[in-house]
mmCIF file of C-alpha atoms and ligand atoms in Angstrom:
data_model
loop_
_atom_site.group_PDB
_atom_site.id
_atom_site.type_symbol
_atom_site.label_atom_id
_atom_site.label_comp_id
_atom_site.label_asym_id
_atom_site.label_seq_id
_atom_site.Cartn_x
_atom_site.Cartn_y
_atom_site.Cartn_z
ATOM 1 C CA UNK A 20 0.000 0.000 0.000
ATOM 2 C CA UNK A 21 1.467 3.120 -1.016
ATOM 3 C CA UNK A 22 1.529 5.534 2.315
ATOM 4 C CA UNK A 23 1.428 8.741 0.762
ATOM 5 C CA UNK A 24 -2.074 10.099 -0.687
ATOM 6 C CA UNK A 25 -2.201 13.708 -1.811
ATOM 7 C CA UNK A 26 -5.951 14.298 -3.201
ATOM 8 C CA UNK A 27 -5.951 17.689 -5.444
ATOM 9 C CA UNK A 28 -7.854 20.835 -4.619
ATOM 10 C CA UNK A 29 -11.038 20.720 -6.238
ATOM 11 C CA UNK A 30 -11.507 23.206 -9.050
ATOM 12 C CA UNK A 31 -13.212 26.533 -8.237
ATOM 13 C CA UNK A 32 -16.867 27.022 -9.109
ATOM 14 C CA UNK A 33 -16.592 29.883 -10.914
ATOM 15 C CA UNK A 34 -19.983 30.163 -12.587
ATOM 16 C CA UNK A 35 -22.706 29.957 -9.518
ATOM 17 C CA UNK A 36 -24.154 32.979 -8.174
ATOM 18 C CA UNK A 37 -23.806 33.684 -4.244
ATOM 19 C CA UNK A 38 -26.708 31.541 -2.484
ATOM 20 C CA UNK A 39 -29.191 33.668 -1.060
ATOM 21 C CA UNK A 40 -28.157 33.988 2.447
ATOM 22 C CA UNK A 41 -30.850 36.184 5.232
ATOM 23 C CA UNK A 42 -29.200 39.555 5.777
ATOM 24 C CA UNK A 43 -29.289 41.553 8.732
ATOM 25 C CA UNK A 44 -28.147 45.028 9.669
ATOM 26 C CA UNK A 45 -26.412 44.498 12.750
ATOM 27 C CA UNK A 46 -26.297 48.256 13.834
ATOM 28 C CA UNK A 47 -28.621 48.866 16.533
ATOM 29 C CA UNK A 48 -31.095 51.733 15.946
ATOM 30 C CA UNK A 49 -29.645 55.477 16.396
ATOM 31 C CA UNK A 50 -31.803 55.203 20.232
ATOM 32 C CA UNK A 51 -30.055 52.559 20.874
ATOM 33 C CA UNK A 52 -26.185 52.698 22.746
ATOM 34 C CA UNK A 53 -23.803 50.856 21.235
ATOM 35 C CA UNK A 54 -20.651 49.584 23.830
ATOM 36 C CA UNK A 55 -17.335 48.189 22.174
ATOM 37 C CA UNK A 56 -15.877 45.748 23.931
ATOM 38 C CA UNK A 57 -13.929 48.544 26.397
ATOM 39 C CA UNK A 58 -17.195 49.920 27.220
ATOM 40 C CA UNK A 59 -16.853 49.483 31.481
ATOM 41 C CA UNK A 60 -12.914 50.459 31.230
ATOM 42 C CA UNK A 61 -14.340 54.111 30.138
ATOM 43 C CA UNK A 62 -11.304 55.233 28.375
ATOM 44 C CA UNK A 63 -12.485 58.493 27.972
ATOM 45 C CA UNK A 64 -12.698 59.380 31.370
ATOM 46 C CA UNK A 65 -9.143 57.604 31.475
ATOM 47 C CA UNK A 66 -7.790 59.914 28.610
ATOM 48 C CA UNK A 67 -9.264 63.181 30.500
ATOM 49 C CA UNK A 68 -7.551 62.234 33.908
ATOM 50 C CA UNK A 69 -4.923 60.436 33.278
ATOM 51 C CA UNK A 70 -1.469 61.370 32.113
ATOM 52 C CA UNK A 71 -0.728 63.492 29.017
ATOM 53 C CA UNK A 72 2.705 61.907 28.440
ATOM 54 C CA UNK A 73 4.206 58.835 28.227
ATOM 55 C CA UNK A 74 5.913 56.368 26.234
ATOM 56 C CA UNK A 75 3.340 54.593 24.738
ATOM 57 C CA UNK A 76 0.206 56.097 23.999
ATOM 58 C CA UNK A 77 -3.429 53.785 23.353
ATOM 59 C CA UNK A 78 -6.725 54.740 21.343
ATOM 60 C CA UNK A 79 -9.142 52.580 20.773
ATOM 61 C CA UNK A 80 -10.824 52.588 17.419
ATOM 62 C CA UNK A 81 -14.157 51.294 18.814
ATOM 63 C CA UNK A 82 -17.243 50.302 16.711
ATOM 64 C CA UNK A 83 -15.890 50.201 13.233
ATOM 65 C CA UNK A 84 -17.324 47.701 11.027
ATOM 66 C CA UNK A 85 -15.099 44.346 10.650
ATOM 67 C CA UNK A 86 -16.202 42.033 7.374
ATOM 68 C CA UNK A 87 -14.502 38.997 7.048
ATOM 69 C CA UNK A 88 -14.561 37.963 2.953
ATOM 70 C CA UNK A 89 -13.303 34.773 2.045
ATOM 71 C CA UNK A 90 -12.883 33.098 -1.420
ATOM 72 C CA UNK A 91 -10.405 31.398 -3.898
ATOM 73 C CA UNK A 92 -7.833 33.169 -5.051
ATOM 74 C CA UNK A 93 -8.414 31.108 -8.548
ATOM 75 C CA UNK A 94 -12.159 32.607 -8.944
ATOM 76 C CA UNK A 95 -11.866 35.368 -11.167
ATOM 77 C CA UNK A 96 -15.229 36.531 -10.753
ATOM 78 C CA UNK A 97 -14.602 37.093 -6.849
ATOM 79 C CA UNK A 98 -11.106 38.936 -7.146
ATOM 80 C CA UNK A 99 -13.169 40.979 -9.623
ATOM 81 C CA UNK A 100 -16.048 41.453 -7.652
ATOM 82 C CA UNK A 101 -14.161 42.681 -4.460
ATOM 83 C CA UNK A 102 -12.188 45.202 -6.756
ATOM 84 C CA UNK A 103 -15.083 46.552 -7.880
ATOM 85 C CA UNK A 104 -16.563 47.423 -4.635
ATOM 86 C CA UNK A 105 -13.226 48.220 -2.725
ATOM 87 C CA UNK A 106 -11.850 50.449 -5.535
ATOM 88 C CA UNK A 107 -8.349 48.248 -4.981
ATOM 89 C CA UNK A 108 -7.609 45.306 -5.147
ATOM 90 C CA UNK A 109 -7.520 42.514 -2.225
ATOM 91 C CA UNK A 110 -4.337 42.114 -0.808
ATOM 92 C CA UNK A 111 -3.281 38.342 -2.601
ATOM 93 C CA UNK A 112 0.662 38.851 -1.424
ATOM 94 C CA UNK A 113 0.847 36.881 2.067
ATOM 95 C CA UNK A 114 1.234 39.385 5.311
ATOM 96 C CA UNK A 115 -0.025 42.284 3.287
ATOM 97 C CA UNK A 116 -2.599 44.952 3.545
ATOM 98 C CA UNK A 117 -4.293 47.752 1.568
ATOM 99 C CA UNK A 118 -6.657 51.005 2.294
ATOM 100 C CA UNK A 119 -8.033 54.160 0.746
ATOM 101 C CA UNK A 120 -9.284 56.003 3.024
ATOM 102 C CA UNK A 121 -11.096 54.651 6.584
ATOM 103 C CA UNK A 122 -11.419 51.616 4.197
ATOM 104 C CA UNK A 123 -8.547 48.892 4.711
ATOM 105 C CA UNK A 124 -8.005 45.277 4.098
ATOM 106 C CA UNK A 125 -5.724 42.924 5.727
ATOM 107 C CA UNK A 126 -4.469 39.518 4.558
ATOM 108 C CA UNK A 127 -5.366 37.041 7.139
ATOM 109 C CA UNK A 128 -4.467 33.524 5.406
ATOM 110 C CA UNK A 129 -5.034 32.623 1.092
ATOM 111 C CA UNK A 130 -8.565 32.435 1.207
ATOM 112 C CA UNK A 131 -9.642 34.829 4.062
ATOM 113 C CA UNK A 132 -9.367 39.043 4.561
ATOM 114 C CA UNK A 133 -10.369 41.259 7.176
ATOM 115 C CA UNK A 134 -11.914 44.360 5.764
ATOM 116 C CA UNK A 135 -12.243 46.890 8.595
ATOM 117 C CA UNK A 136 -14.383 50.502 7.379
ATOM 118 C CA UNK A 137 -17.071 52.821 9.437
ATOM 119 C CA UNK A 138 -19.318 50.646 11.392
ATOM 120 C CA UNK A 139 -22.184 52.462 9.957
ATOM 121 C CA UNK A 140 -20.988 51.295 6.042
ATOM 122 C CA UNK A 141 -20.398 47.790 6.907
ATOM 123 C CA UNK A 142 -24.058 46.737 5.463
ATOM 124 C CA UNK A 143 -24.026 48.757 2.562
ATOM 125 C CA UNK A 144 -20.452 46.754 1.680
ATOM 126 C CA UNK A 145 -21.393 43.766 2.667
ATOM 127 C CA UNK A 146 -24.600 44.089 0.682
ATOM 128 C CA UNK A 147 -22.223 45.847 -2.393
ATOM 129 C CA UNK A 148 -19.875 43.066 -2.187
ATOM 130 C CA UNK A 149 -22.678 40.106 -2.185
ATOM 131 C CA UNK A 150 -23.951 41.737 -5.358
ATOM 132 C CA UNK A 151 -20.429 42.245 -6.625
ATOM 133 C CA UNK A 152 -18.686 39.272 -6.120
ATOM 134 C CA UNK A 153 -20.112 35.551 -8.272
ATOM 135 C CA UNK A 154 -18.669 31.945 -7.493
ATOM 136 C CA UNK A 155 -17.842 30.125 -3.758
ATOM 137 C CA UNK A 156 -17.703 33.341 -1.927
ATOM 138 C CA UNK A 157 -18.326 33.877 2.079
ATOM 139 C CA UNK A 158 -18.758 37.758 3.820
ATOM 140 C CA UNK A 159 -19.581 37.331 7.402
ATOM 141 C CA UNK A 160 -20.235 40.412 9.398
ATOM 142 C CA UNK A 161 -17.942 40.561 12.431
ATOM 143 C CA UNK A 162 -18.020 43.755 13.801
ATOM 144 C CA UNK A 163 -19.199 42.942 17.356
ATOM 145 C CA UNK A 164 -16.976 40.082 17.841
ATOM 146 C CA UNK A 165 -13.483 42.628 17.831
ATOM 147 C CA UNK A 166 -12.337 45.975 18.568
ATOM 148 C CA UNK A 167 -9.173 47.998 17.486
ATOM 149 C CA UNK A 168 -6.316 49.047 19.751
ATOM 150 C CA UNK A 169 -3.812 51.664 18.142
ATOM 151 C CA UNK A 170 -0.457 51.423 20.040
ATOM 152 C CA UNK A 171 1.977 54.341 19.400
ATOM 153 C CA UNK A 172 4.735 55.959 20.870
ATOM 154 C CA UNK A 173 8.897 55.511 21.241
ATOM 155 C CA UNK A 174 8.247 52.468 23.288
ATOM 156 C CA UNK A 175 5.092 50.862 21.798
ATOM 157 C CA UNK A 176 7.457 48.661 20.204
ATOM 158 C CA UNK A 177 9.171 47.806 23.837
ATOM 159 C CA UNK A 178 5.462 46.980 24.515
ATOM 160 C CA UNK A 179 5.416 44.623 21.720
ATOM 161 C CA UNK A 180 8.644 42.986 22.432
ATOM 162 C CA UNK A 181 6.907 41.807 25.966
ATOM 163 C CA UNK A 182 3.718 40.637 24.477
ATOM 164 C CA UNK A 183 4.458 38.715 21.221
ATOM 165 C CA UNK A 184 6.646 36.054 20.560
ATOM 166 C CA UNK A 185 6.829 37.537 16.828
ATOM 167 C CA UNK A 186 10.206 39.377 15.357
ATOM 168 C CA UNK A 187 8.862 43.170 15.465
ATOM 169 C CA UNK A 188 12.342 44.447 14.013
ATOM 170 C CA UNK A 189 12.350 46.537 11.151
ATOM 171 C CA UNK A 190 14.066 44.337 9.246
ATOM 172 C CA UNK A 191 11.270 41.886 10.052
ATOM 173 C CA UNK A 192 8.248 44.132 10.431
ATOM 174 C CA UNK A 193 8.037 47.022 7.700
ATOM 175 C CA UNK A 194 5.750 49.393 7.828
ATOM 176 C CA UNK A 195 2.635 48.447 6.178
ATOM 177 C CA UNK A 196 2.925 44.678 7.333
ATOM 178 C CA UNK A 197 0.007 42.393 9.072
ATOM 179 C CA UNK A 198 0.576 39.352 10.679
ATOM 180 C CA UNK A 199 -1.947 37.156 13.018
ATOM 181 C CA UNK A 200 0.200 35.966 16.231
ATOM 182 C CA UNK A 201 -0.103 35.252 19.668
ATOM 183 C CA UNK A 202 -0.180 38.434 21.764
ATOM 184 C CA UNK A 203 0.015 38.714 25.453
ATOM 185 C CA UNK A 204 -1.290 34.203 25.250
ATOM 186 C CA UNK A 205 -4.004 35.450 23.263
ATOM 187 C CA UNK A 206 -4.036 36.470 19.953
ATOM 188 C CA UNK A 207 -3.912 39.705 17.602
ATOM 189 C CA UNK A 208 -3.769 40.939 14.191
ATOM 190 C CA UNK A 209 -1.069 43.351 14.553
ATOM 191 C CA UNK A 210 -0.287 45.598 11.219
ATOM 192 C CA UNK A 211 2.233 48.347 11.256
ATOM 193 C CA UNK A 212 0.973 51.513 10.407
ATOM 194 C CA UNK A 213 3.574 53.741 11.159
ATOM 195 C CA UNK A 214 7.355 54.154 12.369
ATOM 196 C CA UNK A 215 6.056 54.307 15.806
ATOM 197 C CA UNK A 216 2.304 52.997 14.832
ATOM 198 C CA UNK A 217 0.293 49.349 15.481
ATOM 199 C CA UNK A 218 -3.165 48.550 15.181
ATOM 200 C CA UNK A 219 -3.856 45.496 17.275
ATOM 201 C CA UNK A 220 -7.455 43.658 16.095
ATOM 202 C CA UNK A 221 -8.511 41.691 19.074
ATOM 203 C CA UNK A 222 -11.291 39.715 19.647
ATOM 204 C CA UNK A 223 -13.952 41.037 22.074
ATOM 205 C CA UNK A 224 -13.620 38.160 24.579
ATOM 206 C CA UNK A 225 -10.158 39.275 25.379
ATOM 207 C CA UNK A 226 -11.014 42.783 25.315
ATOM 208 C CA UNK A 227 -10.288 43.350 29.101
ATOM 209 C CA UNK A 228 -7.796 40.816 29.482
ATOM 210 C CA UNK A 229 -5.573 42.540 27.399
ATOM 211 C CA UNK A 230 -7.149 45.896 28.604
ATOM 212 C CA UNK A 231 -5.220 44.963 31.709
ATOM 213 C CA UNK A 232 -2.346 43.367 30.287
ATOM 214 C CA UNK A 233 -1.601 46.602 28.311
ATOM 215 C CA UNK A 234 -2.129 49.226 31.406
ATOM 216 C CA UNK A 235 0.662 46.330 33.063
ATOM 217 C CA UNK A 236 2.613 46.281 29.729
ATOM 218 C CA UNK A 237 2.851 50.098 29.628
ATOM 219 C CA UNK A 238 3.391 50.884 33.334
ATOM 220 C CA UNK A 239 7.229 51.087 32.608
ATOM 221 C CA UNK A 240 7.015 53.545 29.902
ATOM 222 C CA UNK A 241 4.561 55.654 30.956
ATOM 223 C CA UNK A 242 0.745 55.391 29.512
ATOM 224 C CA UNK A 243 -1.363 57.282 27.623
ATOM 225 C CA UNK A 244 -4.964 56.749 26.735
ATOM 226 C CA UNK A 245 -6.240 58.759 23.945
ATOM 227 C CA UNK A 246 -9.522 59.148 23.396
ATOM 228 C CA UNK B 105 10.994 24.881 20.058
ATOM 229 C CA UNK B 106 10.294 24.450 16.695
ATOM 230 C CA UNK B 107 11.004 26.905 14.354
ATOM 231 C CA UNK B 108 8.282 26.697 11.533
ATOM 232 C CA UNK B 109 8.125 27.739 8.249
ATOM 233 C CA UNK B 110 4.080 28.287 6.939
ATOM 234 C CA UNK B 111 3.728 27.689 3.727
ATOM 235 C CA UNK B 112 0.882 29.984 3.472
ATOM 236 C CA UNK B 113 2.030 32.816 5.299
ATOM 237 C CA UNK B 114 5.740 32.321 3.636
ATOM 238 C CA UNK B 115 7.843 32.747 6.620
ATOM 239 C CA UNK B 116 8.938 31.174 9.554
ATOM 240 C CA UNK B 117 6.980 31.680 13.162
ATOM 241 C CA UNK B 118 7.539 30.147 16.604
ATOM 242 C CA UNK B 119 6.122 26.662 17.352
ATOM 243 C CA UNK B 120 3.644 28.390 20.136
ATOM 244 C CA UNK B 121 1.634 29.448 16.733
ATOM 245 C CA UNK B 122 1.060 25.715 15.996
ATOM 246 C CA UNK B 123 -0.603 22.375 16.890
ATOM 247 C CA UNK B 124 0.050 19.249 15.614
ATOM 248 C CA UNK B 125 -2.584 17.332 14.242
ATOM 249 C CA UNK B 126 -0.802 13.677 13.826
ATOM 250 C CA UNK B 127 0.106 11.788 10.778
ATOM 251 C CA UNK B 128 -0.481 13.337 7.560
ATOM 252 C CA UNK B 129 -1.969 11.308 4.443
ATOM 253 C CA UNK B 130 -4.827 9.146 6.320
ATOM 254 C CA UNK B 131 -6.750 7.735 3.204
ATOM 255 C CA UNK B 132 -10.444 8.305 4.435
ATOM 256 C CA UNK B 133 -12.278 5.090 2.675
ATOM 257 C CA UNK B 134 -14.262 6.332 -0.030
ATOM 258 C CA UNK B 135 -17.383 4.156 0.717
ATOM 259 C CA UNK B 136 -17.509 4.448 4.895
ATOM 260 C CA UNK B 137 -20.891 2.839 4.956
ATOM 261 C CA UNK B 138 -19.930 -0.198 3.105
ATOM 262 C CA UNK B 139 -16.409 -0.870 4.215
ATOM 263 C CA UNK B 140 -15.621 -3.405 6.828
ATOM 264 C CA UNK B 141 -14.923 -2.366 10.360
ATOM 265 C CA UNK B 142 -11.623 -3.153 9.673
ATOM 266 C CA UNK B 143 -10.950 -0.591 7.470
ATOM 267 C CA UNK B 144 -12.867 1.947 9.340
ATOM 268 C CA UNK B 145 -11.125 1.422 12.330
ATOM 269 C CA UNK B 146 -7.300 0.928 10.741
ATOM 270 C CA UNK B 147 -8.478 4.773 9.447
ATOM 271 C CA UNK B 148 -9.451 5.950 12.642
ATOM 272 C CA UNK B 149 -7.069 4.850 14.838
ATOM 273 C CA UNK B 150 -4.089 2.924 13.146
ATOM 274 C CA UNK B 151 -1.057 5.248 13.364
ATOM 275 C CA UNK B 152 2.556 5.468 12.361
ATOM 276 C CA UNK B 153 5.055 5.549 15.158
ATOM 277 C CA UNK B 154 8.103 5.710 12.985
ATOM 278 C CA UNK B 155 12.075 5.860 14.588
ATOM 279 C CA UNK B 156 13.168 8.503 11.490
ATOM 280 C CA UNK B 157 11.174 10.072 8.546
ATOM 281 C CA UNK B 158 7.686 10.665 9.743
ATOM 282 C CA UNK B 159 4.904 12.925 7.971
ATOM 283 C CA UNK B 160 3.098 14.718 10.079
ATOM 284 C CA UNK B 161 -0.162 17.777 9.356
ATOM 285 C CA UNK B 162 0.465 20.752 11.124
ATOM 286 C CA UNK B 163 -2.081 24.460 11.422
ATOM 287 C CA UNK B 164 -0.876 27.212 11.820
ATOM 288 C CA UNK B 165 -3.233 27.742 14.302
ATOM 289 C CA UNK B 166 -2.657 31.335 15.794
ATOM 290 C CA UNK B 167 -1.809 32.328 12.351
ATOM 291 C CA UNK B 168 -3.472 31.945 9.226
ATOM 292 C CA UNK B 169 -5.018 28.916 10.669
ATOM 293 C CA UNK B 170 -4.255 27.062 7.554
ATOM 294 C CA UNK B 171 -3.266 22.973 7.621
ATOM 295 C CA UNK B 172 -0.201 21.562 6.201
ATOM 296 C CA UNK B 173 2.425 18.728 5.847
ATOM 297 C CA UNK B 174 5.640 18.233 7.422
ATOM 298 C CA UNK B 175 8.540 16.011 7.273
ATOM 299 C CA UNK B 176 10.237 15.725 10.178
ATOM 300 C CA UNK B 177 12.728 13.752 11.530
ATOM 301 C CA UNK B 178 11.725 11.169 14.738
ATOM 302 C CA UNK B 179 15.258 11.375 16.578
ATOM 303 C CA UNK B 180 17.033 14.324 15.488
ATOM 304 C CA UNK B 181 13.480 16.579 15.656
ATOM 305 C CA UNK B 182 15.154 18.102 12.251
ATOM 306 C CA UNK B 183 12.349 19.363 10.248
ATOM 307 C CA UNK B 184 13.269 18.278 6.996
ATOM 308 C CA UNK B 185 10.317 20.503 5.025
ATOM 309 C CA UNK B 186 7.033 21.740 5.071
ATOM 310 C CA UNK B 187 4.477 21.317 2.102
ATOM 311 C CA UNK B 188 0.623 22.246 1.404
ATOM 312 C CA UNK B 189 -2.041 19.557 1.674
ATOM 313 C CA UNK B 190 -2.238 18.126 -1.810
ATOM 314 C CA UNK B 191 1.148 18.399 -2.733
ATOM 315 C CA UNK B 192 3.943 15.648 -2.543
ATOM 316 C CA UNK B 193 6.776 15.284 -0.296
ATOM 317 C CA UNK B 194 10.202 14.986 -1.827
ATOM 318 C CA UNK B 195 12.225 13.631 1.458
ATOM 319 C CA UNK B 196 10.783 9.940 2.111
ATOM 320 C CA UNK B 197 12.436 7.421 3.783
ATOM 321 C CA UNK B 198 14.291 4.623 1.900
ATOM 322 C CA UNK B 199 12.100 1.673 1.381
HETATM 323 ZN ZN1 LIG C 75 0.435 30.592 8.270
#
């Protein structure tokens, strides 16, 4: 018996429309409040009294809309679809991202990207990109499940070095990079957005975990919470 | 520790990103309701516990959470290389 099987991927289905999935605008109505994930911690009351300088400064970029879009790379029709919506195209290089605007889109593996864009927009895309895109095609709304942290600062990096196991070096980590790691025994997308700038996606679970983990983190260095 | 190279992500990470999954290239039978319990159960639990070459799937689990196969050596723990599901190792042990 030969040991060593190695089926081939099956060939993309380029020529079905998108199934008719139920859609639902997950934004609450204008009367209702909406509470990211970092609601209790009340970071605005944080930024007013706490310290105006530091070495590493936080905002949370709370409420956006997060759409996760996956499909094969092969289908033309879905690369086509999501560059007609997005106005760019989807990130296909591994560990890369792309944006215009508030509207950016990280690589998360070959068939899977995080698009991250106003939470009010996220059903009009989402909507735009089911009409948009043809073939084997997913969008699942995600917005409530993770928020955005934006470390920045001289020592945000020093903050990284404690809390990932991944190379943050230049020389590793350009500018303009995204990689999904373990942060702080949890786990981030972290993408580069600056010299001294990360955006950490996190899911909402660990919100306050690493809510504390970050005020520990920072102590050294001096905090900052921006509101 | 492992250091891993993903073949999806195209560089290498620390093992902590990963799990093992055991032996790589487990022929499902094609027909489960009509083959004999034998079969089923040399699928389901019948492993490899090689001394050398042994082909093992791996995810990247913290990472792109993507599966793939690895060749890695029993003893020495030298990884010989990593390769997507579907593809064909070149490093197999003399028969
Ligand atoms: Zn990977």
């Amino acid at each position: 018996m030969s040991d060593i099987i190695a089926p081939t991927k099956p060939a993309a289905v380029e020529a079905a429309p998108v199934a008719t999935v139920a859609l639902m605008d997950q934004l609450p109505s204008a009367d209702i409040r909406a509470e990211s994930p970092l609601y209790h911690a009340d970071l605005a009351t944080v930024a007013k009294q706490g310290p105006k300088t530091g070495g590493v400064t936080l905002q949370e970029h709370k409420l956006l809309g997060h759409l996760v879009i996956r499909g094969n790379q092969d289908n033309a029709g879905f690369l086509a679809g999501a560059r007609a919506v997005l106005g760019f195209d989807l990130p296909t290089q591994p560990l890369t991202a792309a944006e215009d605007g508030a509207l950016s889109v990280r690589w998360i593996a070959p068939d899977e990207w995080l698009v991250i864009m106003p939470g009010k927009e996220a059903f009009e895309l989402e909507n735009r990109l089911r009409a948009a895109m043809s073939g084997h095609v997913a969008i699942v709304n995600v917005s409530g499940g993770q928020t955005v942290l934006e470390l920045s600062g001289p020592d945000a990096r020093a903050v990284l070095k404690k809390s990932t196991p991944y190379d943050v070096h230049d020389r590793n980590f350009p500018v303009g990079k995204v990689v999904t790691t373990v942060f702080a025994k949890s786990q981030a997308v972290i993408r580069r957005t600056g010299e001294q700038n990360w955006e950490l996606v996190i899911r909402r679970s660990f919100a306050d975990y690493l809510w504390l983990w970050l005020q520990d983190a920072c102590a050294e260095f001096g905090l900052v919470v921006k509101d | 520790m492992f250091y891993i190279y993903c073949p999806h992500c195209g560089e290498h990470r620390e093992e902590e990103e990963f799990h093992a999954k055991g032996q790589a290239h487990l022929a499902r039978p094609l027909d489960p309701d009509n083959c004999t319990d034998h079969e089923w159960g040399e699928y389901l639990y019948m492993r490899k516990n090689p001394r050398g070459l042994h082909h093992e799937l791996w995810i990247h689990a913290t990472g792109c959470r993507k599966f793939f196969n690895m060749t890695r050596d029993t003893v020495s723990y030298e990884i010989k290389e990593v390769y997507k599901v579907g593809e064909r190792p070149t490093v197999v042990a003399a028969s």
